[in-house]
């Protein structure tokens, strides 16, 4: 069976459960934190995959990685369900799927701008305005980064779309054109 399918099913059920209780947004924040924790600490997944570690320890580890407090019973119930079904190892996949479902339901786009040098505030505001116009509504979660290897220009990632307006890309396209002749 497709490993991505199981986390998506759990995430969909979790989203419906959290929405019914008015906790979808707070759970989204927890799941985003959890997703970031997995990205920053690859050993977290290794710990969840370890059959010699008790499920209660794994539950507590995931709750801590998500930044959950005592007032987050939806996440606690979800982790208990995963433990009962021997599925704590899919916590990362479920977190990613939950965030995707939440963003789609609330018309939120992930936007990442990478530039060769830091953008000045006026340029960044103009770029954000253009992106907002391109999105045609909804909100965006905006992040920016600097990558000097772009030489000049920038790249914009919007969900799964990518616009590459970098000098590095222009040079690559020119090289391909010259090689094809």
CSV table of C-alpha atoms in Angstrom, one decimal:
chain,number,residue,atom,x,y,z
A,1,UNK,CA,0.0,0.0,0.0
A,2,UNK,CA,1.2,3.5,-0.7
A,3,UNK,CA,2.9,4.9,2.5
A,4,UNK,CA,1.6,8.4,1.7
A,5,UNK,CA,-2.0,7.2,1.6
A,6,UNK,CA,-2.2,6.2,5.3
A,7,UNK,CA,-0.9,9.4,6.7
A,8,UNK,CA,-3.2,11.4,4.4
A,9,UNK,CA,-6.2,9.4,5.7
A,10,UNK,CA,-5.3,9.9,9.3
A,11,UNK,CA,-4.7,13.6,8.6
A,12,UNK,CA,-8.1,14.0,6.9
A,13,UNK,CA,-9.9,12.4,9.8
A,14,UNK,CA,-7.9,14.6,12.2
A,15,UNK,CA,-8.8,17.7,10.3
A,16,UNK,CA,-12.5,16.8,10.4
A,17,UNK,CA,-12.2,16.0,14.1
A,18,UNK,CA,-10.3,19.2,15.0
A,19,UNK,CA,-12.7,21.3,12.8
A,20,UNK,CA,-15.7,19.9,14.7
A,21,UNK,CA,-14.1,21.0,18.0
A,22,UNK,CA,-13.0,24.4,16.7
A,23,UNK,CA,-9.3,23.4,17.1
A,24,UNK,CA,-8.2,23.2,13.5
A,25,UNK,CA,-6.2,26.4,13.6
A,26,UNK,CA,-4.4,25.7,16.9
A,27,UNK,CA,-3.7,22.1,15.7
A,28,UNK,CA,-2.3,23.6,12.4
A,29,UNK,CA,0.2,25.6,14.4
A,30,UNK,CA,1.2,22.4,16.3
A,31,UNK,CA,1.5,20.4,13.2
A,32,UNK,CA,3.6,23.1,11.5
A,33,UNK,CA,6.0,23.1,14.5
A,34,UNK,CA,6.1,19.3,14.4
A,35,UNK,CA,6.9,19.3,10.7
A,36,UNK,CA,9.7,21.8,11.3
A,37,UNK,CA,11.0,19.6,14.2
A,38,UNK,CA,11.3,16.6,12.0
A,39,UNK,CA,13.0,18.6,9.3
A,40,UNK,CA,15.6,20.1,11.8
A,41,UNK,CA,16.1,16.8,13.7
A,42,UNK,CA,16.2,13.7,11.4
A,43,UNK,CA,17.0,11.5,14.5
A,44,UNK,CA,13.4,12.1,15.6
A,45,UNK,CA,12.1,9.8,12.9
A,46,UNK,CA,14.7,7.2,13.8
A,47,UNK,CA,13.5,7.3,17.4
A,48,UNK,CA,9.9,6.8,16.3
A,49,UNK,CA,11.0,3.9,14.1
A,50,UNK,CA,12.8,2.2,17.0
A,51,UNK,CA,10.7,-0.8,18.2
A,52,UNK,CA,12.6,-0.9,21.5
A,53,UNK,CA,11.3,2.5,22.7
A,54,UNK,CA,8.0,2.5,24.5
A,55,UNK,CA,5.0,4.1,22.8
A,56,UNK,CA,4.3,6.4,25.7
A,57,UNK,CA,7.8,7.8,25.4
A,58,UNK,CA,7.3,8.3,21.7
A,59,UNK,CA,3.9,10.0,22.3
A,60,UNK,CA,5.6,12.4,24.8
A,61,UNK,CA,8.4,13.0,22.3
A,62,UNK,CA,6.1,13.9,19.5
A,63,UNK,CA,4.0,16.1,21.7
A,64,UNK,CA,7.1,17.9,22.9
A,65,UNK,CA,8.4,18.3,19.3
A,66,UNK,CA,5.0,19.8,18.3
A,67,UNK,CA,5.2,22.3,21.2
A,68,UNK,CA,2.0,20.9,22.7
A,69,UNK,CA,0.8,21.9,26.2
A,70,UNK,CA,-1.7,20.4,28.5
A,71,UNK,CA,-4.5,22.3,26.8
A,72,UNK,CA,-4.0,20.4,23.5
A,73,UNK,CA,-6.2,17.3,24.0
A,74,UNK,CA,-6.9,16.9,20.2
A,75,UNK,CA,-3.2,16.2,19.6
A,76,UNK,CA,-3.0,14.0,22.6
A,77,UNK,CA,-6.0,12.0,21.5
A,78,UNK,CA,-4.5,11.7,18.0
A,79,UNK,CA,-1.2,10.5,19.3
A,80,UNK,CA,-2.9,7.9,21.5
A,81,UNK,CA,-4.8,6.7,18.4
A,82,UNK,CA,-1.6,6.4,16.5
A,83,UNK,CA,0.0,4.5,19.3
A,84,UNK,CA,-3.0,2.1,19.7
A,85,UNK,CA,-2.8,1.4,16.0
A,86,UNK,CA,1.0,1.0,16.0
A,87,UNK,CA,1.3,4.0,13.6
A,88,UNK,CA,3.4,6.5,15.6
A,89,UNK,CA,6.1,6.2,12.9
A,90,UNK,CA,3.7,8.1,10.4
A,91,UNK,CA,3.5,11.2,12.6
A,92,UNK,CA,5.6,13.2,10.3
A,93,UNK,CA,3.6,12.2,7.2
A,94,UNK,CA,0.4,12.9,9.0
A,95,UNK,CA,1.7,16.4,10.1
A,96,UNK,CA,2.6,17.3,6.5
A,97,UNK,CA,-0.7,16.0,5.2
A,98,UNK,CA,-2.6,17.9,7.9
A,99,UNK,CA,-0.9,21.1,7.0
A,100,UNK,CA,-1.6,20.6,3.3
A,101,UNK,CA,-5.3,19.9,4.0
A,102,UNK,CA,-5.6,22.9,6.3
A,103,UNK,CA,-3.9,25.3,3.8
A,104,UNK,CA,-6.1,24.1,1.0
A,105,UNK,CA,-9.3,24.5,3.1
A,106,UNK,CA,-8.3,28.0,4.2
A,107,UNK,CA,-6.8,29.2,0.8
A,108,UNK,CA,-3.3,29.7,2.2
A,109,UNK,CA,-0.3,29.6,-0.2
A,110,UNK,CA,3.2,28.8,0.8
A,111,UNK,CA,5.5,31.4,-0.7
A,112,UNK,CA,9.3,31.3,-0.6
A,113,UNK,CA,11.4,34.0,-2.2
A,114,UNK,CA,15.1,33.3,-2.6
A,115,UNK,CA,17.3,36.1,-3.8
A,116,UNK,CA,21.0,36.4,-4.6
A,117,UNK,CA,21.3,39.3,-2.1
A,118,UNK,CA,19.0,40.6,0.6
A,119,UNK,CA,16.1,42.5,-0.8
A,120,UNK,CA,15.5,46.0,0.5
A,121,UNK,CA,12.1,46.5,2.2
A,122,UNK,CA,10.6,48.4,-0.8
A,123,UNK,CA,11.6,45.7,-3.3
A,124,UNK,CA,10.2,43.0,-1.0
A,125,UNK,CA,6.9,44.9,-0.5
A,126,UNK,CA,6.6,45.3,-4.3
A,127,UNK,CA,7.3,41.6,-4.8
A,128,UNK,CA,4.8,40.6,-2.1
A,129,UNK,CA,2.1,42.8,-3.8
A,130,UNK,CA,2.8,41.1,-7.2
A,131,UNK,CA,2.5,37.7,-5.6
A,132,UNK,CA,-0.7,38.6,-3.8
A,133,UNK,CA,-2.1,39.8,-7.1
A,134,UNK,CA,-1.0,36.6,-8.8
A,135,UNK,CA,-2.7,34.5,-6.1
A,136,UNK,CA,-6.0,36.3,-6.7
A,137,UNK,CA,-7.1,36.2,-3.0
A,138,UNK,CA,-6.4,34.1,0.0
A,139,UNK,CA,-3.4,34.5,2.3
A,140,UNK,CA,0.2,33.5,2.1
A,141,UNK,CA,2.8,32.2,4.4
A,142,UNK,CA,5.8,34.1,3.2
A,143,UNK,CA,9.5,33.2,3.8
A,144,UNK,CA,12.6,34.6,2.2
A,145,UNK,CA,16.2,33.4,2.0
A,146,UNK,CA,19.4,34.5,0.4
A,147,UNK,CA,21.4,32.2,-2.0
A,148,UNK,CA,24.5,33.9,-3.5
A,149,UNK,CA,24.8,31.1,-6.0
A,150,UNK,CA,21.9,32.6,-7.9
A,151,UNK,CA,24.5,35.3,-9.0
A,152,UNK,CA,21.6,37.9,-9.4
A,153,UNK,CA,17.8,38.0,-9.5
A,154,UNK,CA,15.5,35.7,-7.5
A,155,UNK,CA,13.3,32.6,-7.5
A,156,UNK,CA,9.8,32.5,-6.2
A,157,UNK,CA,8.1,29.3,-5.1
A,158,UNK,CA,4.3,29.3,-4.6
A,159,UNK,CA,3.1,26.0,-3.4
A,160,UNK,CA,4.3,23.7,-6.2
A,161,UNK,CA,4.9,26.5,-8.8
A,162,UNK,CA,8.3,27.9,-9.3
A,163,UNK,CA,9.4,31.1,-11.1
A,164,UNK,CA,13.1,31.4,-11.7
A,165,UNK,CA,14.3,34.9,-12.6
A,166,UNK,CA,17.9,34.3,-11.6
A,167,UNK,CA,21.0,35.1,-13.6
A,168,UNK,CA,22.1,31.5,-12.9
A,169,UNK,CA,19.0,30.2,-14.7
A,170,UNK,CA,19.5,32.7,-17.6
A,171,UNK,CA,23.1,31.5,-18.0
A,172,UNK,CA,21.9,27.8,-18.0
A,173,UNK,CA,19.3,28.5,-20.6
A,174,UNK,CA,21.8,30.3,-22.8
A,175,UNK,CA,24.2,27.4,-22.5
A,176,UNK,CA,21.5,24.9,-23.5
A,177,UNK,CA,20.7,27.1,-26.5
A,178,UNK,CA,24.3,27.2,-27.6
A,179,UNK,CA,24.7,23.5,-27.1
A,180,UNK,CA,21.7,22.6,-29.2
A,181,UNK,CA,23.0,24.5,-32.3
